PDB file of C-alpha atoms in Angstrom:
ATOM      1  CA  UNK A   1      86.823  87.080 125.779  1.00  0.00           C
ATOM      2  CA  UNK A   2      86.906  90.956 127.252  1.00  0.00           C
ATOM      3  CA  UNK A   3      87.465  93.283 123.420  1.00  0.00           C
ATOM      4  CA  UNK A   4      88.402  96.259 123.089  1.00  0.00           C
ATOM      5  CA  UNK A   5      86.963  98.160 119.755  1.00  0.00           C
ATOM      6  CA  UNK A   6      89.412 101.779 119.398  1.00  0.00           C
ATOM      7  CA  UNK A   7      87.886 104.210 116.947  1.00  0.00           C
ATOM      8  CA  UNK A   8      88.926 108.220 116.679  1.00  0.00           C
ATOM      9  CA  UNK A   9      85.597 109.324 115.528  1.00  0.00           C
ATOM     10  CA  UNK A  10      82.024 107.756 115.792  1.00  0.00           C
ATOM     11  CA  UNK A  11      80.265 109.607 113.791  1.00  0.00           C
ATOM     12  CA  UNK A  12      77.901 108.102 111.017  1.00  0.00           C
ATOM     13  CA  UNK A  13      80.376 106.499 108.681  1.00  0.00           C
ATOM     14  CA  UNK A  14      81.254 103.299 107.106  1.00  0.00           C
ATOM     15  CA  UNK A  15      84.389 102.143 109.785  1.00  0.00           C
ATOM     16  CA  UNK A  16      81.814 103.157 112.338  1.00  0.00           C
ATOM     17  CA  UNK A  17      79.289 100.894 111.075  1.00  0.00           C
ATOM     18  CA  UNK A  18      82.383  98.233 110.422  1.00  0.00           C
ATOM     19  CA  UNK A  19      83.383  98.202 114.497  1.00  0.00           C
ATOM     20  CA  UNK A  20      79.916  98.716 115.514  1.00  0.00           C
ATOM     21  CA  UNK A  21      78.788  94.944 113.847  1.00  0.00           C
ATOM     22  CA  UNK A  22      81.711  93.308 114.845  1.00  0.00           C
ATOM     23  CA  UNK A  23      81.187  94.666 118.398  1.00  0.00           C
ATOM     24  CA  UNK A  24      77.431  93.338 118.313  1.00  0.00           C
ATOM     25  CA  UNK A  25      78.482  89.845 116.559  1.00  0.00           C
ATOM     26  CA  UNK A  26      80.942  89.029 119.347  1.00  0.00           C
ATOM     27  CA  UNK A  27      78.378  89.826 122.028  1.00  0.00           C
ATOM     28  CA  UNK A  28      75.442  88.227 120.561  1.00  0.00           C
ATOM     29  CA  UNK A  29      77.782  84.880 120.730  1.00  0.00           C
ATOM     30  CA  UNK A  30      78.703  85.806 124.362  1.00  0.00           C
ATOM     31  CA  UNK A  31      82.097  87.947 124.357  1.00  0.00           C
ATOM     32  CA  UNK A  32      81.902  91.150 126.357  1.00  0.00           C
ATOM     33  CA  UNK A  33      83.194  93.787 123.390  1.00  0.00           C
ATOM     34  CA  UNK A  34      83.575  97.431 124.450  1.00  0.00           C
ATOM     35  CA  UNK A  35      83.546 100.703 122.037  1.00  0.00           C
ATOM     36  CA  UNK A  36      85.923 103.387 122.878  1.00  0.00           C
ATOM     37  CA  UNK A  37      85.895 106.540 121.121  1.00  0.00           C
ATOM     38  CA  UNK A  38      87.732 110.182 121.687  1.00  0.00           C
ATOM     39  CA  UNK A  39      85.000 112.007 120.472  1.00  0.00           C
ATOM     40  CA  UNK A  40      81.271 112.008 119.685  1.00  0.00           C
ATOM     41  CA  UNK A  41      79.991 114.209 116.146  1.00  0.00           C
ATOM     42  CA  UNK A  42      76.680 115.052 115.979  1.00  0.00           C
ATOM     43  CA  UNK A  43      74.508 112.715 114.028  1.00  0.00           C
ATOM     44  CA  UNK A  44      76.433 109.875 114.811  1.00  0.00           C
ATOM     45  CA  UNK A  45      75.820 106.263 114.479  1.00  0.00           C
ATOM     46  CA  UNK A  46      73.513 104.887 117.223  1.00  0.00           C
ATOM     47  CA  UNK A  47      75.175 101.910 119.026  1.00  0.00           C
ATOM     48  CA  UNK A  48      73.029  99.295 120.082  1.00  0.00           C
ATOM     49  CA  UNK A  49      72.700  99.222 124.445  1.00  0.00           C
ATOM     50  CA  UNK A  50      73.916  95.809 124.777  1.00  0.00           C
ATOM     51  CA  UNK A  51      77.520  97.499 123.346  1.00  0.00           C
ATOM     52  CA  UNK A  52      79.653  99.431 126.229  1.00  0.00           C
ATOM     53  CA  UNK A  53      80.445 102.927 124.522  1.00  0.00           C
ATOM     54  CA  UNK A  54      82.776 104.647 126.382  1.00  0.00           C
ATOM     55  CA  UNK A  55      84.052 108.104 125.691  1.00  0.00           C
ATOM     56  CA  UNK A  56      84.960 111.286 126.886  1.00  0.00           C
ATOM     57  CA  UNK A  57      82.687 113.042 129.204  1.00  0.00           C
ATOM     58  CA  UNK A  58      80.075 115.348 127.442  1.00  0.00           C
ATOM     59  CA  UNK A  59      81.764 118.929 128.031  1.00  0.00           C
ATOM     60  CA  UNK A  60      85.272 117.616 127.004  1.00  0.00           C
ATOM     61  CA  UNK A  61      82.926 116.091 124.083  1.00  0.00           C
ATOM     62  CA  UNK A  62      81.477 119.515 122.938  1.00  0.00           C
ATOM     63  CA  UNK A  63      85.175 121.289 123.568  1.00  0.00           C
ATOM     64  CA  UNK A  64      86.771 118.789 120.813  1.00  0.00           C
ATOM     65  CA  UNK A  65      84.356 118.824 118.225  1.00  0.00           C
ATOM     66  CA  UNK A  66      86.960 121.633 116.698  1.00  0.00           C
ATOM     67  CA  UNK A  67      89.395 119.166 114.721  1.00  0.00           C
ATOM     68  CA  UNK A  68      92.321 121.619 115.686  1.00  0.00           C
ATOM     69  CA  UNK A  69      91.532 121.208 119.277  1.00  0.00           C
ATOM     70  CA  UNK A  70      90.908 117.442 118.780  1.00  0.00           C
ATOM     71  CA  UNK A  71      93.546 116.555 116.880  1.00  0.00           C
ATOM     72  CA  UNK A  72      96.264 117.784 119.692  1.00  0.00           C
ATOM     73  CA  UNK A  73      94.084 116.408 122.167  1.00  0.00           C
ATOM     74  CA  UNK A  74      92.981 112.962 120.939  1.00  0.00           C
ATOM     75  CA  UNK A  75      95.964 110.954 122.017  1.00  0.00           C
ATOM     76  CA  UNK A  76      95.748 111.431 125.645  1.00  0.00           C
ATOM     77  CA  UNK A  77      92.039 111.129 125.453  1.00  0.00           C
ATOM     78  CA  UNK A  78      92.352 107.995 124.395  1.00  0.00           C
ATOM     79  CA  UNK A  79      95.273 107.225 126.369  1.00  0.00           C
ATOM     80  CA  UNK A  80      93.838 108.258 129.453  1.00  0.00           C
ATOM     81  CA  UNK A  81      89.981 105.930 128.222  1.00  0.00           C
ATOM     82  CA  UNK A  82      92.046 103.133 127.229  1.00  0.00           C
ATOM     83  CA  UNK A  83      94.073 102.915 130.673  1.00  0.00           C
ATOM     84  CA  UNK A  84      91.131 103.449 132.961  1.00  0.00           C
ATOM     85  CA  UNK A  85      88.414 100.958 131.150  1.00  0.00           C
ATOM     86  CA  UNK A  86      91.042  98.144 129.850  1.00  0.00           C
ATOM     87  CA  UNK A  87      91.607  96.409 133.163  1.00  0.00           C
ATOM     88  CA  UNK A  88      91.077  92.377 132.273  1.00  0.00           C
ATOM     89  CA  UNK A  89      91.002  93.044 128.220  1.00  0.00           C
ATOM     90  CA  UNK A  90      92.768  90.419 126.419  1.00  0.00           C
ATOM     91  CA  UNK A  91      92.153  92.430 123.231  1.00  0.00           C
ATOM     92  CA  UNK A  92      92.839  95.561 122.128  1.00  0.00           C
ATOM     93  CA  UNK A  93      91.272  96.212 117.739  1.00  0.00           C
ATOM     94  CA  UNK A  94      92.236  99.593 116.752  1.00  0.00           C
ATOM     95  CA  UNK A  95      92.293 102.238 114.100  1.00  0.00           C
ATOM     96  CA  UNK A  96      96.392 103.866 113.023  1.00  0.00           C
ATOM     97  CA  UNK A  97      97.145 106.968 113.811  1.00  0.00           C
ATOM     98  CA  UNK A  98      97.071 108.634 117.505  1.00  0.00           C
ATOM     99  CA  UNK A  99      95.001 105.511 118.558  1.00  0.00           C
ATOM    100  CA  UNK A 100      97.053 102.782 117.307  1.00  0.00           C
ATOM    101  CA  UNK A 101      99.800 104.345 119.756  1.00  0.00           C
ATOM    102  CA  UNK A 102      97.937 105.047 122.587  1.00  0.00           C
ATOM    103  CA  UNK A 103      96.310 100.968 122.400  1.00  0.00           C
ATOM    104  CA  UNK A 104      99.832  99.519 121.523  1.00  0.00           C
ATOM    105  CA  UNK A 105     101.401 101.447 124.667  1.00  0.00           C
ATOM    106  CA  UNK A 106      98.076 100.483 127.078  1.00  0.00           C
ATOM    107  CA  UNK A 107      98.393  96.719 125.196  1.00  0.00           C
ATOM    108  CA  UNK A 108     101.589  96.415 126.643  1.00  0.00           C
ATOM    109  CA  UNK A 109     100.891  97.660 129.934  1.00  0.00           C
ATOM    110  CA  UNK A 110      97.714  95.864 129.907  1.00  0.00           C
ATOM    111  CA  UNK A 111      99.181  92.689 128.750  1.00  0.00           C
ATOM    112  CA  UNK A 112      96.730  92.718 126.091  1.00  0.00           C
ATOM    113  CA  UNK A 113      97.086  91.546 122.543  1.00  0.00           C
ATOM    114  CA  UNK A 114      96.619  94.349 119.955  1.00  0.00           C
ATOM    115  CA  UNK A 115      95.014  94.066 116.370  1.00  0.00           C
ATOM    116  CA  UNK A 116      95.556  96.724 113.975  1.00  0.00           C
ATOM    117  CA  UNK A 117      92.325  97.483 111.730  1.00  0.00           C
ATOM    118  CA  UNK A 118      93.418  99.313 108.337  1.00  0.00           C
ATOM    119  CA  UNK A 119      90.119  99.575 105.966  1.00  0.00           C
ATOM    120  CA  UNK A 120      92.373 102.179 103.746  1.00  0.00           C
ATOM    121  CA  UNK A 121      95.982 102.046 102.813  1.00  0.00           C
ATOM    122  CA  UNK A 122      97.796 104.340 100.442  1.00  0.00           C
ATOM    123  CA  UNK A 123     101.255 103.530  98.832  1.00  0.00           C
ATOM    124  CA  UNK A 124     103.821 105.519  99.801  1.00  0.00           C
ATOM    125  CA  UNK A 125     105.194 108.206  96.998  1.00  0.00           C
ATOM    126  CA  UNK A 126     108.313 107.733  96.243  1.00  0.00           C
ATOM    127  CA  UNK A 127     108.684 111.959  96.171  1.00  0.00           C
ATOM    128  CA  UNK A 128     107.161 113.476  99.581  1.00  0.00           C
ATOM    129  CA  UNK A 129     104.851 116.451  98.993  1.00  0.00           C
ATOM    130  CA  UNK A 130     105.154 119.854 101.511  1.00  0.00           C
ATOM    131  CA  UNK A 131     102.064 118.265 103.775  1.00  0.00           C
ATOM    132  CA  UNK A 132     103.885 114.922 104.338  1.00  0.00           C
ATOM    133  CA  UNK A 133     107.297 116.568 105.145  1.00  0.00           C
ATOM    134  CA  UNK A 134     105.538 118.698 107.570  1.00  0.00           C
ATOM    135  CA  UNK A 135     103.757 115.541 108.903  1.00  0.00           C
ATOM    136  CA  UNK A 136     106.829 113.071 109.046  1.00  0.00           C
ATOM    137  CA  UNK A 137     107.551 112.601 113.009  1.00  0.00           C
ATOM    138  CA  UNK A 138     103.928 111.040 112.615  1.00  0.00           C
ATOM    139  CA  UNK A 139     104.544 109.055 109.916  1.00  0.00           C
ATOM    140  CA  UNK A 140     107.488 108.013 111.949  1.00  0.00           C
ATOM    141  CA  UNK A 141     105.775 107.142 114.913  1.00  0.00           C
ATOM    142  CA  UNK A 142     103.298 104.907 113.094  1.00  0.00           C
ATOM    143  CA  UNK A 143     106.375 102.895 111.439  1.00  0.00           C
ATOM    144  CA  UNK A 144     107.754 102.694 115.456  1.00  0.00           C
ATOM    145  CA  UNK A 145     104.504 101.307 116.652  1.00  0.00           C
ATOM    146  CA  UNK A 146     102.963  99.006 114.262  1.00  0.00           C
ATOM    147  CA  UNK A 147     106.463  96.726 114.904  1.00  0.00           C
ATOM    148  CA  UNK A 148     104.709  96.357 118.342  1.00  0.00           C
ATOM    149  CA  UNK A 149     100.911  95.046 117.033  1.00  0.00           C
ATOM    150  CA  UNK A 150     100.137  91.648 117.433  1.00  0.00           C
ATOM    151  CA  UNK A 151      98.199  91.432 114.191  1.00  0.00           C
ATOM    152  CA  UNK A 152      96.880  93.345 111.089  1.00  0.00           C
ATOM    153  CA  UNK A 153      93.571  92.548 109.532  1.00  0.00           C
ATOM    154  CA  UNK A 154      92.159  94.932 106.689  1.00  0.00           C
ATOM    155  CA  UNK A 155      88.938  94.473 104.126  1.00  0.00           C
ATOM    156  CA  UNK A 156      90.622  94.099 100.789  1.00  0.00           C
ATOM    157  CA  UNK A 157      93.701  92.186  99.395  1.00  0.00           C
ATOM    158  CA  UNK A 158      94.531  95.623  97.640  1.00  0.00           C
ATOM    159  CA  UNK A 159      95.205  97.103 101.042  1.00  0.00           C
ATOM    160  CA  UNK A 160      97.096  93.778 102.521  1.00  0.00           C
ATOM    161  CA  UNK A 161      99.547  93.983  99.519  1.00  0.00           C
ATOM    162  CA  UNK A 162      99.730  97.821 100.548  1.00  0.00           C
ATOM    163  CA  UNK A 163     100.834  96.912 104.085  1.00  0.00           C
ATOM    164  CA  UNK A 164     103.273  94.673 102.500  1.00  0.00           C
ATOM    165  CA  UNK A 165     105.384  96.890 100.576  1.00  0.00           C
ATOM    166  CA  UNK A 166     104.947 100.307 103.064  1.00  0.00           C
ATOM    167  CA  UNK A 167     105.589  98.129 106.660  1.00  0.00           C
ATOM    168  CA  UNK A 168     107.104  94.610 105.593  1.00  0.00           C
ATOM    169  CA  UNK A 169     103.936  92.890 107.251  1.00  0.00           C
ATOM    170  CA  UNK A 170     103.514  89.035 105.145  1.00  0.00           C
ATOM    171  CA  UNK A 171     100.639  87.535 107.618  1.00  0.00           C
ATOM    172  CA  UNK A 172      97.803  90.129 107.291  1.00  0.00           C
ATOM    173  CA  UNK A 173      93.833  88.747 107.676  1.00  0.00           C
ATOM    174  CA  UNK A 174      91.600  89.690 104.865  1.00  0.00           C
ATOM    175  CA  UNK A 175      87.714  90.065 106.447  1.00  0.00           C
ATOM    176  CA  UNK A 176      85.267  91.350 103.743  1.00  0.00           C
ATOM    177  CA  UNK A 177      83.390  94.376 105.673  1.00  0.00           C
ATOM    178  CA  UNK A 178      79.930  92.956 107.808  1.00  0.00           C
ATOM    179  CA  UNK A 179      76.547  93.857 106.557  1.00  0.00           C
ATOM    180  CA  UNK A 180      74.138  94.429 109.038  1.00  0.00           C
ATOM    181  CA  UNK A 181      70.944  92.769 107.691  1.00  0.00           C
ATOM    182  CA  UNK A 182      68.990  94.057 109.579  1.00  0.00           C
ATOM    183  CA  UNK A 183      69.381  97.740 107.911  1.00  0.00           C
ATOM    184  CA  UNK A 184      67.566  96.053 104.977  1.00  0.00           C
ATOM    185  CA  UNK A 185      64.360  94.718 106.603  1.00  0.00           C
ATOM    186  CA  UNK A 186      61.014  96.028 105.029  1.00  0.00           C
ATOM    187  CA  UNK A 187      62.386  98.156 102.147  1.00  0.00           C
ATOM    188  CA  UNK A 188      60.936 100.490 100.237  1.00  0.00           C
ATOM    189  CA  UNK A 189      62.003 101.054  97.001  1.00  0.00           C
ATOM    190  CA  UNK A 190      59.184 102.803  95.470  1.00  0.00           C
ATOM    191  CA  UNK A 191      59.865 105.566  98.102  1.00  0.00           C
ATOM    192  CA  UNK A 192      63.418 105.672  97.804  1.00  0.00           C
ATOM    193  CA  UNK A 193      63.846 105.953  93.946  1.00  0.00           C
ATOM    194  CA  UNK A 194      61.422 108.746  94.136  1.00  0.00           C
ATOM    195  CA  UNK A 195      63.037 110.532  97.216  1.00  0.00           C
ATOM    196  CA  UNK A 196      66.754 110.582  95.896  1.00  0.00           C
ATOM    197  CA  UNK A 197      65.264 110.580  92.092  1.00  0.00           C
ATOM    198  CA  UNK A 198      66.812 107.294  91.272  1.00  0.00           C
ATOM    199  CA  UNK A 199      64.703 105.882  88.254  1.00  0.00           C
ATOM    200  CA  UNK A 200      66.857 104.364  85.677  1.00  0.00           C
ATOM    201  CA  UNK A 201      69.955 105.264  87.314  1.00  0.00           C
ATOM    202  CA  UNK A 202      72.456 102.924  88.282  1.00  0.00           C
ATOM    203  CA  UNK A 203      72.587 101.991  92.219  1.00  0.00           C
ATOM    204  CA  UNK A 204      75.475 101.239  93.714  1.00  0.00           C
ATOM    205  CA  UNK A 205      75.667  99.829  97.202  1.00  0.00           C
ATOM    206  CA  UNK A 206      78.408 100.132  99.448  1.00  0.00           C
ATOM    207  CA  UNK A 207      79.202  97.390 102.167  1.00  0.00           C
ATOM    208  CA  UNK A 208      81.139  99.750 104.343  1.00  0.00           C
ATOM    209  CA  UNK A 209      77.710 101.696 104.650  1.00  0.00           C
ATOM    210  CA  UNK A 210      75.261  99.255 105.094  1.00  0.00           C
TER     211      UNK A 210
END
């Protein structure tokens, strides 16, 4: 199977990590999965060399790490990436926002089937505030094209009854979020207590960041 993994941003963060194991889990058992981003940050995430990572070329890269110049740029970015490298991809797994358009549009022109990831969803208030007024021809567009996704998967069943009551959706996959085992090999925790001055704190670990 040829996969497409859509993310905005790679950058070193936990949705990062999340598409970054699932692209490595469906190679290592012999899918062909691709990452496609519309930017690079500095200090991002490394992704393993048997992953495809496509993005934007490295000038257009440095011109869009301003988030005013990315953010009216980022959906013909990925547009433009999705059309060009999604010729023979039966799936399309994607973030909301600008790239859930762009990979619902290309799905359909690609005759691929497209996923919807959500890892956070947020009620909708029943009173809009000044910043979602402003912003509500987006919030419009994302109600137009998540009619058109051929599934919705998200990490907790918080978030699936979320996408219940703000979209209508009733068959939404729950996946817990991967942890890459491999992040964990030869610890250290002497070191680490004393770098981040840890001793008799409490630890919390986060699967999103592992």
């Amino acid at each position: 199977m040829k996969i497409v993994i859509v993310i905005p941003t790679l950058s070193y963060r936990g949705v990062e990590r999340y598409a970054h194991i699932l692209a490595r889990g469906l190679v290592n058992k012999g899918h062909e999965a691709k990452i496609l981003v519309g930017r690079i940050e500095r200090n991002a995430l490394r992704i393993d060399p048997k992953i495809k990572l496509i993005s934007p070329p490295k000038l257009i890269n440095a011109l869009v790490q301003n988030n005013f110049v990315y953010f009216i740029t980022s959906f013909p970015f990925i547009f433009l990436l999705l059309l060009k490298f999604t010729r023979g991809t039966e799936v399309i797994e994607t973030e909301g926002g600008f790239s859930l358009w762009a990979s619902v549009i290309v799905g359909k022109l690609r005759s691929a089937k497209v996923v919807w990831s959500v890892h956070v969803c947020k009620e909708k208030p029943k009173r809009k505030t000044f910043r979602e007024i402003i912003f509500l021809p987006f919030g419009l567009l994302d109600n137009f094209f998540v009619k058109y996704v051929d599934c919705v998967k998200t990490i907790t069943s918080q978030n699936a009854e979320c996408l219940k009551n703000n979209f209508g959706f009733r068959d939404i996959k729950i996946l817990l979020p991967p942890v890459d085992f491999s992040r964990l090999k030869n610890p250290n925790p002497a070191r680490v207590i004393k770098k981040h001055k840890l001793k008799d704190k409490i630890i919390l670990l986060l699967p999103a960041t592992l």
